[in-house]
Amino acid sequence: MSIEHSSVQRRARIHAALGDPARLAVVDTLTLGDASPGEIARALDLPTNLVAHHVKVLHEAGLLVRVRSEGDRRRTYLRLEPDALASLAAPTLPPVPRVVFVCTHNSARSQLAAAIWTDRARIPAASAGTDPAAQVHPRAVAVARRHGLRIAATGTAHVADVVHDTDLVVAVCDNAHEDLTQGVRPRLHWSVPAPADTDAAFEATFAELAARIARLAPVVEPAPND
């Protein structure tokens, strides 16, 4: 996506408007209810002319609207536009039928990522390696089991036998990302270091993959059924 894209430009305007602590405080004040500029000034202990300036900036960024009171028509209330805040989230990715996690040996990081994804997301997942090992690392199997997940110890595979053109490929190590320059090309890259051969290191890798998956899963849409 180009930085000239309209959605990027809109998000930039909103971020700029929220970059002042006082304006962010105004937005916080309006999150759960509407308020007049005077009420905001009192709540935040700000001069009314400064509130008017901040309200103008927020209004121009599309973050709030002004509405006339149905009672005292001379009074104006400010209402937050929740869709504007929602637009700050990154746009969703194109629909995909499957996510494939790839690392070098398909023995730890990609296996764990696929197991976590399968447990927490709606779209099917698989894993593969650019130079697959004979079996999955025992500590990967063990850490998955400790979190209630299951990995087949002998279930490694090569990318050529797994990845389809329609898959969303996520390289979860730098070597795989750099190796997949011909044919299969990862559409996403996570620079997750190889875990040291300790339970604590595998737990840390599991936690990092789980956190990344928590960010990715909401923005990936499943492909429609044929």
PDB file of N, CA and C in Angstrom, residues 26-74:
ATOM      1  N   VAL A  26      -9.424  15.012  25.651  1.00  0.00           N
ATOM      2  CA  VAL A  26     -10.780  15.322  25.190  1.00  0.00           C
ATOM      3  C   VAL A  26     -11.442  14.074  24.636  1.00  0.00           C
ATOM      4  N   VAL A  27     -10.696  13.316  23.817  1.00  0.00           N
ATOM      5  CA  VAL A  27     -11.237  12.074  23.257  1.00  0.00           C
ATOM      6  C   VAL A  27     -11.578  11.095  24.369  1.00  0.00           C
ATOM      7  N   ASP A  28     -10.696  10.973  25.356  1.00  0.00           N
ATOM      8  CA  ASP A  28     -10.976  10.085  26.487  1.00  0.00           C
ATOM      9  C   ASP A  28     -12.263  10.507  27.201  1.00  0.00           C
ATOM     10  N   THR A  29     -12.454  11.801  27.350  1.00  0.00           N
ATOM     11  CA  THR A  29     -13.647  12.313  28.031  1.00  0.00           C
ATOM     12  C   THR A  29     -14.917  11.942  27.285  1.00  0.00           C
ATOM     13  N   LEU A  30     -14.828  11.896  25.950  1.00  0.00           N
ATOM     14  CA  LEU A  30     -16.005  11.620  25.132  1.00  0.00           C
ATOM     15  C   LEU A  30     -16.196  10.133  24.825  1.00  0.00           C
ATOM     16  N   THR A  31     -15.310   9.301  25.306  1.00  0.00           N
ATOM     17  CA  THR A  31     -15.382   7.882  24.962  1.00  0.00           C
ATOM     18  C   THR A  31     -16.682   7.240  25.434  1.00  0.00           C
ATOM     19  N   LEU A  32     -17.140   7.580  26.626  1.00  0.00           N
ATOM     20  CA  LEU A  32     -18.327   6.933  27.196  1.00  0.00           C
ATOM     21  C   LEU A  32     -19.567   7.817  27.180  1.00  0.00           C
ATOM     22  N   GLY A  33     -19.424   9.070  26.790  1.00  0.00           N
ATOM     23  CA  GLY A  33     -20.599   9.941  26.781  1.00  0.00           C
ATOM     24  C   GLY A  33     -20.304  11.260  26.107  1.00  0.00           C
ATOM     25  N   ASP A  34     -21.372  11.979  25.723  1.00  0.00           N
ATOM     26  CA  ASP A  34     -21.236  13.267  25.067  1.00  0.00           C
ATOM     27  C   ASP A  34     -21.054  14.375  26.107  1.00  0.00           C
ATOM     28  N   ALA A  35     -20.512  15.512  25.668  1.00  0.00           N
ATOM     29  CA  ALA A  35     -20.287  16.637  26.581  1.00  0.00           C
ATOM     30  C   ALA A  35     -20.227  17.928  25.785  1.00  0.00           C
ATOM     31  N   SER A  36     -20.562  19.017  26.432  1.00  0.00           N
ATOM     32  CA  SER A  36     -20.418  20.330  25.810  1.00  0.00           C
ATOM     33  C   SER A  36     -18.970  20.792  25.961  1.00  0.00           C
ATOM     34  N   PRO A  37     -18.532  21.734  25.132  1.00  0.00           N
ATOM     35  CA  PRO A  37     -17.175  22.269  25.305  1.00  0.00           C
ATOM     36  C   PRO A  37     -16.942  22.817  26.713  1.00  0.00           C
ATOM     37  N   GLY A  38     -17.956  23.472  27.281  1.00  0.00           N
ATOM     38  CA  GLY A  38     -17.805  23.993  28.640  1.00  0.00           C
ATOM     39  C   GLY A  38     -17.622  22.891  29.659  1.00  0.00           C
ATOM     40  N   GLU A  39     -18.363  21.800  29.496  1.00  0.00           N
ATOM     41  CA  GLU A  39     -18.216  20.668  30.418  1.00  0.00           C
ATOM     42  C   GLU A  39     -16.826  20.043  30.297  1.00  0.00           C
ATOM     43  N   ILE A  40     -16.321  19.984  29.074  1.00  0.00           N
ATOM     44  CA  ILE A  40     -14.964  19.444  28.878  1.00  0.00           C
ATOM     45  C   ILE A  40     -13.939  20.360  29.522  1.00  0.00           C
ATOM     46  N   ALA A  41     -14.123  21.673  29.347  1.00  0.00           N
ATOM     47  CA  ALA A  41     -13.184  22.629  29.947  1.00  0.00           C
ATOM     48  C   ALA A  41     -13.124  22.462  31.458  1.00  0.00           C
ATOM     49  N   ARG A  42     -14.287  22.275  32.080  1.00  0.00           N
ATOM     50  CA  ARG A  42     -14.309  22.100  33.534  1.00  0.00           C
ATOM     51  C   ARG A  42     -13.708  20.757  33.937  1.00  0.00           C
ATOM     52  N   ALA A  43     -14.033  19.725  33.180  1.00  0.00           N
ATOM     53  CA  ALA A  43     -13.533  18.389  33.532  1.00  0.00           C
ATOM     54  C   ALA A  43     -12.015  18.311  33.426  1.00  0.00           C
ATOM     55  N   LEU A  44     -11.456  19.014  32.449  1.00  0.00           N
ATOM     56  CA  LEU A  44     -10.010  18.935  32.212  1.00  0.00           C
ATOM     57  C   LEU A  44      -9.255  20.136  32.767  1.00  0.00           C
ATOM     58  N   ASP A  45     -10.002  21.077  33.353  1.00  0.00           N
ATOM     59  CA  ASP A  45      -9.391  22.285  33.911  1.00  0.00           C
ATOM     60  C   ASP A  45      -8.566  23.019  32.849  1.00  0.00           C
ATOM     61  N   LEU A  46      -9.213  23.276  31.701  1.00  0.00           N
ATOM     62  CA  LEU A  46      -8.568  23.966  30.592  1.00  0.00           C
ATOM     63  C   LEU A  46      -9.341  25.240  30.275  1.00  0.00           C
ATOM     64  N   PRO A  47      -8.688  26.270  29.773  1.00  0.00           N
ATOM     65  CA  PRO A  47      -9.391  27.476  29.327  1.00  0.00           C
ATOM     66  C   PRO A  47     -10.321  27.148  28.164  1.00  0.00           C
ATOM     67  N   THR A  48     -11.463  27.819  28.108  1.00  0.00           N
ATOM     68  CA  THR A  48     -12.452  27.508  27.065  1.00  0.00           C
ATOM     69  C   THR A  48     -11.909  27.791  25.674  1.00  0.00           C
ATOM     70  N   ASN A  49     -11.074  28.829  25.512  1.00  0.00           N
ATOM     71  CA  ASN A  49     -10.545  29.112  24.178  1.00  0.00           C
ATOM     72  C   ASN A  49      -9.589  28.010  23.708  1.00  0.00           C
ATOM     73  N   LEU A  50      -8.856  27.404  24.657  1.00  0.00           N
ATOM     74  CA  LEU A  50      -7.968  26.297  24.297  1.00  0.00           C
ATOM     75  C   LEU A  50      -8.777  25.058  23.945  1.00  0.00           C
ATOM     76  N   VAL A  51      -9.865  24.820  24.684  1.00  0.00           N
ATOM     77  CA  VAL A  51     -10.751  23.692  24.346  1.00  0.00           C
ATOM     78  C   VAL A  51     -11.325  23.890  22.955  1.00  0.00           C
ATOM     79  N   ALA A  52     -11.738  25.119  22.626  1.00  0.00           N
ATOM     80  CA  ALA A  52     -12.299  25.397  21.297  1.00  0.00           C
ATOM     81  C   ALA A  52     -11.292  25.071  20.201  1.00  0.00           C
ATOM     82  N   HIS A  53     -10.031  25.408  20.438  1.00  0.00           N
ATOM     83  CA  HIS A  53      -8.986  25.099  19.452  1.00  0.00           C
ATOM     84  C   HIS A  53      -8.832  23.589  19.283  1.00  0.00           C
ATOM     85  N   HIS A  54      -8.753  22.871  20.398  1.00  0.00           N
ATOM     86  CA  HIS A  54      -8.585  21.414  20.309  1.00  0.00           C
ATOM     87  C   HIS A  54      -9.793  20.751  19.660  1.00  0.00           C
ATOM     88  N   VAL A  55     -10.979  21.239  19.978  1.00  0.00           N
ATOM     89  CA  VAL A  55     -12.192  20.679  19.377  1.00  0.00           C
ATOM     90  C   VAL A  55     -12.176  20.898  17.864  1.00  0.00           C
ATOM     91  N   LYS A  56     -11.726  22.055  17.420  1.00  0.00           N
ATOM     92  CA  LYS A  56     -11.646  22.341  15.979  1.00  0.00           C
ATOM     93  C   LYS A  56     -10.713  21.357  15.283  1.00  0.00           C
ATOM     94  N   VAL A  57      -9.551  21.097  15.882  1.00  0.00           N
ATOM     95  CA  VAL A  57      -8.603  20.156  15.280  1.00  0.00           C
ATOM     96  C   VAL A  57      -9.202  18.751  15.219  1.00  0.00           C
ATOM     97  N   LEU A  58      -9.826  18.318  16.292  1.00  0.00           N
ATOM     98  CA  LEU A  58     -10.426  16.980  16.334  1.00  0.00           C
ATOM     99  C   LEU A  58     -11.581  16.860  15.353  1.00  0.00           C
ATOM    100  N   HIS A  59     -12.358  17.938  15.230  1.00  0.00           N
ATOM    101  CA  HIS A  59     -13.482  17.931  14.291  1.00  0.00           C
ATOM    102  C   HIS A  59     -12.982  17.829  12.853  1.00  0.00           C
ATOM    103  N   GLU A  60     -11.945  18.581  12.524  1.00  0.00           N
ATOM    104  CA  GLU A  60     -11.403  18.553  11.161  1.00  0.00           C
ATOM    105  C   GLU A  60     -10.782  17.204  10.821  1.00  0.00           C
ATOM    106  N   ALA A  61     -10.301  16.492  11.842  1.00  0.00           N
ATOM    107  CA  ALA A  61      -9.740  15.153  11.620  1.00  0.00           C
ATOM    108  C   ALA A  61     -10.823  14.083  11.546  1.00  0.00           C
ATOM    109  N   GLY A  62     -12.079  14.472  11.773  1.00  0.00           N
ATOM    110  CA  GLY A  62     -13.179  13.514  11.698  1.00  0.00           C
ATOM    111  C   GLY A  62     -13.399  12.710  12.947  1.00  0.00           C
ATOM    112  N   LEU A  63     -12.796  13.145  14.076  1.00  0.00           N
ATOM    113  CA  LEU A  63     -12.895  12.376  15.309  1.00  0.00           C
ATOM    114  C   LEU A  63     -14.138  12.681  16.123  1.00  0.00           C
ATOM    115  N   LEU A  64     -14.747  13.822  15.911  1.00  0.00           N
ATOM    116  CA  LEU A  64     -15.958  14.147  16.657  1.00  0.00           C
ATOM    117  C   LEU A  64     -16.878  15.013  15.812  1.00  0.00           C
ATOM    118  N   VAL A  65     -18.149  15.049  16.219  1.00  0.00           N
ATOM    119  CA  VAL A  65     -19.146  15.891  15.558  1.00  0.00           C
ATOM    120  C   VAL A  65     -19.815  16.758  16.606  1.00  0.00           C
ATOM    121  N   ARG A  66     -20.341  17.904  16.145  1.00  0.00           N
ATOM    122  CA  ARG A  66     -21.083  18.815  17.008  1.00  0.00           C
ATOM    123  C   ARG A  66     -22.568  18.620  16.750  1.00  0.00           C
ATOM    124  N   VAL A  67     -23.355  18.533  17.812  1.00  0.00           N
ATOM    125  CA  VAL A  67     -24.814  18.402  17.671  1.00  0.00           C
ATOM    126  C   VAL A  67     -25.494  19.420  18.581  1.00  0.00           C
ATOM    127  N   ARG A  68     -26.604  19.987  18.102  1.00  0.00           N
ATOM    128  CA  ARG A  68     -27.360  20.945  18.886  1.00  0.00           C
ATOM    129  C   ARG A  68     -28.203  20.238  19.942  1.00  0.00           C
ATOM    130  N   SER A  69     -28.288  20.837  21.113  1.00  0.00           N
ATOM    131  CA  SER A  69     -29.132  20.294  22.173  1.00  0.00           C
ATOM    132  C   SER A  69     -30.593  20.369  21.758  1.00  0.00           C
ATOM    133  N   GLU A  70     -31.338  19.330  22.032  1.00  0.00           N
ATOM    134  CA  GLU A  70     -32.787  19.371  21.789  1.00  0.00           C
ATOM    135  C   GLU A  70     -33.495  20.213  22.832  1.00  0.00           C
ATOM    136  N   GLY A  71     -32.807  20.496  23.952  1.00  0.00           N
ATOM    137  CA  GLY A  71     -33.375  21.342  24.996  1.00  0.00           C
ATOM    138  C   GLY A  71     -33.034  22.796  24.744  1.00  0.00           C
ATOM    139  N   ASP A  72     -31.874  23.205  25.165  1.00  0.00           N
ATOM    140  CA  ASP A  72     -31.388  24.567  24.965  1.00  0.00           C
ATOM    141  C   ASP A  72     -30.671  24.614  23.616  1.00  0.00           C
ATOM    142  N   ARG A  73     -31.338  25.174  22.607  1.00  0.00           N
ATOM    143  CA  ARG A  73     -30.797  25.157  21.251  1.00  0.00           C
ATOM    144  C   ARG A  73     -29.516  25.975  21.120  1.00  0.00           C
ATOM    145  N   ARG A  74     -29.190  26.775  22.132  1.00  0.00           N
ATOM    146  CA  ARG A  74     -27.942  27.532  22.086  1.00  0.00           C
ATOM    147  C   ARG A  74     -26.744  26.673  22.505  1.00  0.00           C
TER     148      ARG A  74
END
